[in-house]
mmCIF file of C-alpha atoms in Angstrom:
data_model
loop_
_atom_site.group_PDB
_atom_site.id
_atom_site.type_symbol
_atom_site.label_atom_id
_atom_site.label_comp_id
_atom_site.label_asym_id
_atom_site.label_seq_id
_atom_site.Cartn_x
_atom_site.Cartn_y
_atom_site.Cartn_z
ATOM 1 C CA MET A 1 85.630 60.101 116.628
ATOM 2 C CA LYS A 2 89.742 60.381 115.988
ATOM 3 C CA THR A 3 88.655 60.639 112.483
ATOM 4 C CA ARG A 4 86.864 63.561 112.646
ATOM 5 C CA ILE A 5 89.929 65.331 114.694
ATOM 6 C CA ILE A 6 92.400 64.153 111.751
ATOM 7 C CA GLY A 7 90.322 65.297 108.649
ATOM 8 C CA LEU A 8 89.394 68.576 110.711
ATOM 9 C CA LEU A 9 93.549 69.193 111.954
ATOM 10 C CA ILE A 10 94.210 68.722 107.820
ATOM 11 C CA LEU A 11 91.875 71.320 106.625
ATOM 12 C CA VAL A 12 92.942 73.542 109.229
ATOM 13 C CA ALA A 13 96.348 72.678 108.083
ATOM 14 C CA LEU A 14 95.349 73.605 104.094
ATOM 15 C CA TRP A 15 93.825 76.807 105.359
ATOM 16 C CA LEU A 16 97.386 77.795 106.852
ATOM 17 C CA GLY A 17 99.345 76.396 103.945
ATOM 18 C CA ILE A 18 96.833 79.011 101.414
ATOM 19 C CA MET A 19 96.830 81.727 103.873
ATOM 20 C CA LEU A 20 100.356 82.136 105.293
ATOM 21 C CA PRO A 21 101.872 82.712 102.433
ATOM 22 C CA ALA A 22 99.216 85.425 102.344
ATOM 23 C CA PHE A 23 99.916 86.990 105.814
ATOM 24 C CA SER A 24 102.914 86.701 104.649
ATOM 25 C CA GLU A 25 103.218 89.020 102.119
ATOM 26 C CA LYS A 26 100.534 91.581 103.321
ATOM 27 C CA ARG A 27 103.094 91.941 105.915
ATOM 28 C CA LEU A 28 106.247 92.160 103.176
ATOM 29 C CA ASP A 29 104.130 95.246 101.947
ATOM 30 C CA GLY A 30 103.591 97.142 105.135
ATOM 31 C CA GLN A 31 107.145 96.693 105.846
ATOM 32 C CA VAL A 32 108.429 98.167 101.906
ATOM 33 C CA LYS A 33 105.954 100.942 102.682
ATOM 34 C CA GLU A 34 107.645 102.315 105.943
ATOM 35 C CA LEU A 35 110.764 101.980 104.448
ATOM 36 C CA LEU A 36 109.554 104.060 101.397
ATOM 37 C CA ARG A 37 108.296 106.836 104.027
ATOM 38 C CA GLU A 38 110.936 106.616 106.711
ATOM 39 C CA VAL A 39 113.075 106.973 103.487
ATOM 40 C CA GLN A 40 111.118 109.542 101.764
ATOM 41 C CA THR A 41 111.089 111.504 105.194
ATOM 42 C CA ALA A 42 114.898 112.263 105.178
ATOM 43 C CA LEU A 43 115.504 112.715 101.808
ATOM 44 C CA GLN A 44 112.969 115.561 102.274
ATOM 45 C CA ASN A 45 115.120 117.231 105.123
ATOM 46 C CA TYR A 46 118.186 116.060 103.246
ATOM 47 C CA HIS A 47 116.613 118.269 100.097
ATOM 48 C CA VAL A 48 115.985 121.474 103.045
ATOM 49 C CA ASP A 49 119.366 121.511 104.269
ATOM 50 C CA GLU A 50 121.161 121.605 101.117
ATOM 51 C CA GLU A 51 118.302 122.574 98.610
ATOM 52 C CA LEU A 52 119.378 119.739 96.263
ATOM 53 C CA TYR A 53 118.384 115.801 96.347
ATOM 54 C CA PRO A 54 121.536 114.084 96.261
ATOM 55 C CA LYS A 55 122.813 113.880 93.117
ATOM 56 C CA SER A 56 123.556 110.444 91.659
ATOM 57 C CA LYS A 57 121.416 107.579 90.623
ATOM 58 C CA MET A 58 122.077 104.817 93.328
ATOM 59 C CA SER A 59 120.991 101.924 95.512
ATOM 60 C CA GLY A 60 118.970 101.656 98.663
ATOM 61 C CA ALA A 61 121.971 100.698 100.963
ATOM 62 C CA GLU A 62 123.867 103.984 99.376
ATOM 63 C CA LEU A 63 121.132 106.015 100.036
ATOM 64 C CA ILE A 64 120.863 105.077 103.578
ATOM 65 C CA GLY A 65 124.088 105.110 104.085
ATOM 66 C CA LEU A 66 124.790 108.869 102.545
ATOM 67 C CA LEU A 67 121.548 109.881 104.891
ATOM 68 C CA ASP A 68 122.533 108.231 108.382
ATOM 69 C CA GLU A 69 125.949 109.889 107.840
ATOM 70 C CA GLY A 70 124.350 113.193 107.313
ATOM 71 C CA GLY A 71 121.960 112.809 110.521
ATOM 72 C CA TYR A 72 119.075 112.513 108.598
ATOM 73 C CA LEU A 73 118.226 109.165 109.784
ATOM 74 C CA GLU A 74 118.539 107.649 113.099
ATOM 75 C CA ALA A 75 120.074 105.005 112.783
ATOM 76 C CA PRO A 76 119.698 102.416 109.103
ATOM 77 C CA PRO A 77 116.345 101.543 108.947
ATOM 78 C CA LEU A 78 115.262 97.511 108.674
ATOM 79 C CA ASN A 79 115.515 95.850 105.228
ATOM 80 C CA PRO A 80 111.927 95.053 104.727
ATOM 81 C CA TRP A 81 112.784 92.116 102.849
ATOM 82 C CA THR A 82 115.873 90.664 105.330
ATOM 83 C CA THR A 83 113.860 92.312 108.878
ATOM 84 C CA GLU A 84 117.182 93.177 109.687
ATOM 85 C CA PRO A 85 118.792 97.150 109.691
ATOM 86 C CA TYR A 86 120.193 97.276 105.935
ATOM 87 C CA GLN A 87 124.033 96.967 105.353
ATOM 88 C CA THR A 88 125.292 100.195 104.447
ATOM 89 C CA PRO A 89 126.852 101.115 101.925
ATOM 90 C CA ASP A 90 125.798 97.792 100.343
ATOM 91 C CA ASP A 91 123.670 95.280 101.019
ATOM 92 C CA PRO A 92 123.146 92.145 99.156
ATOM 93 C CA ILE A 93 119.697 91.970 99.826
ATOM 94 C CA ASP A 94 118.185 95.431 98.454
ATOM 95 C CA PHE A 95 115.179 95.981 96.269
ATOM 96 C CA LEU A 96 114.800 99.819 97.024
ATOM 97 C CA GLU A 97 116.571 102.094 94.407
ATOM 98 C CA TYR A 98 116.914 106.196 94.021
ATOM 99 C CA GLU A 99 116.374 108.261 91.365
ATOM 100 C CA THR A 100 117.488 112.149 90.130
ATOM 101 C CA ASP A 101 117.186 114.376 87.206
ATOM 102 C CA GLU A 102 119.929 115.733 86.033
ATOM 103 C CA LEU A 103 120.081 118.770 88.381
ATOM 104 C CA ALA A 104 118.869 116.801 91.142
ATOM 105 C CA GLU A 105 115.304 118.819 92.019
ATOM 106 C CA THR A 106 113.595 115.287 91.578
ATOM 107 C CA TYR A 107 114.117 112.225 93.177
ATOM 108 C CA THR A 108 112.193 108.373 92.975
ATOM 109 C CA LEU A 109 112.087 106.173 95.341
ATOM 110 C CA ILE A 110 111.512 102.700 93.977
ATOM 111 C CA ALA A 111 110.644 99.433 95.657
ATOM 112 C CA ARG A 112 110.968 96.285 93.772
ATOM 113 C CA THR A 113 109.206 93.296 94.369
ATOM 114 C CA LYS A 114 111.780 90.344 95.241
ATOM 115 C CA ASP A 115 113.958 88.615 91.857
ATOM 116 C CA SER A 116 112.167 90.714 89.826
ATOM 117 C CA ASP A 117 112.184 93.537 88.275
ATOM 118 C CA GLU A 118 108.926 94.440 88.727
ATOM 119 C CA VAL A 119 107.583 97.734 90.853
ATOM 120 C CA HIS A 120 106.364 96.648 93.910
ATOM 121 C CA HIS A 121 105.747 100.849 95.251
ATOM 122 C CA ILE A 122 107.125 103.991 93.870
ATOM 123 C CA LEU A 123 107.078 107.251 95.611
ATOM 124 C CA ASP A 124 108.354 110.218 94.037
ATOM 125 C CA SER A 125 108.230 114.220 94.022
ATOM 126 C CA THR A 126 106.436 114.377 91.436
ATOM 127 C CA ALA A 127 103.737 112.339 91.037
ATOM 128 C CA HIS A 128 103.992 109.867 93.170
ATOM 129 C CA HIS A 129 103.939 111.413 97.127
ATOM 130 C CA SER A 130 102.176 109.241 98.695
ATOM 131 C CA LEU A 131 101.422 106.269 99.242
ATOM 132 C CA GLU A 132 98.150 105.397 99.262
#
């Protein structure tokens, strides 16, 4: 009986060891999407008021600081990579980037994977309007 319980506990531990990273990755993916949607909404509201998007390339923390300062965000959103509110204007763990064209008529939000240049998600005003 004891051997069965130990065997079962080992199987459960192995299953958790395999599944926990997948659950963690799924949670991070959802939080990154939530961040992108929130920043996208604030950017669109900024565009309605200013008739242009912010004019320069910036980090996610810089963009969030600008949008928060302008009243387009209720508060800095959670940084999905730290699960803490974004530290503006500089967040040391920031994998969000903002880009615009030379006339500031379009925008691109790029979320990169942690510790990589690989694009995790992209939202923009021309081709990738949605994360669906």
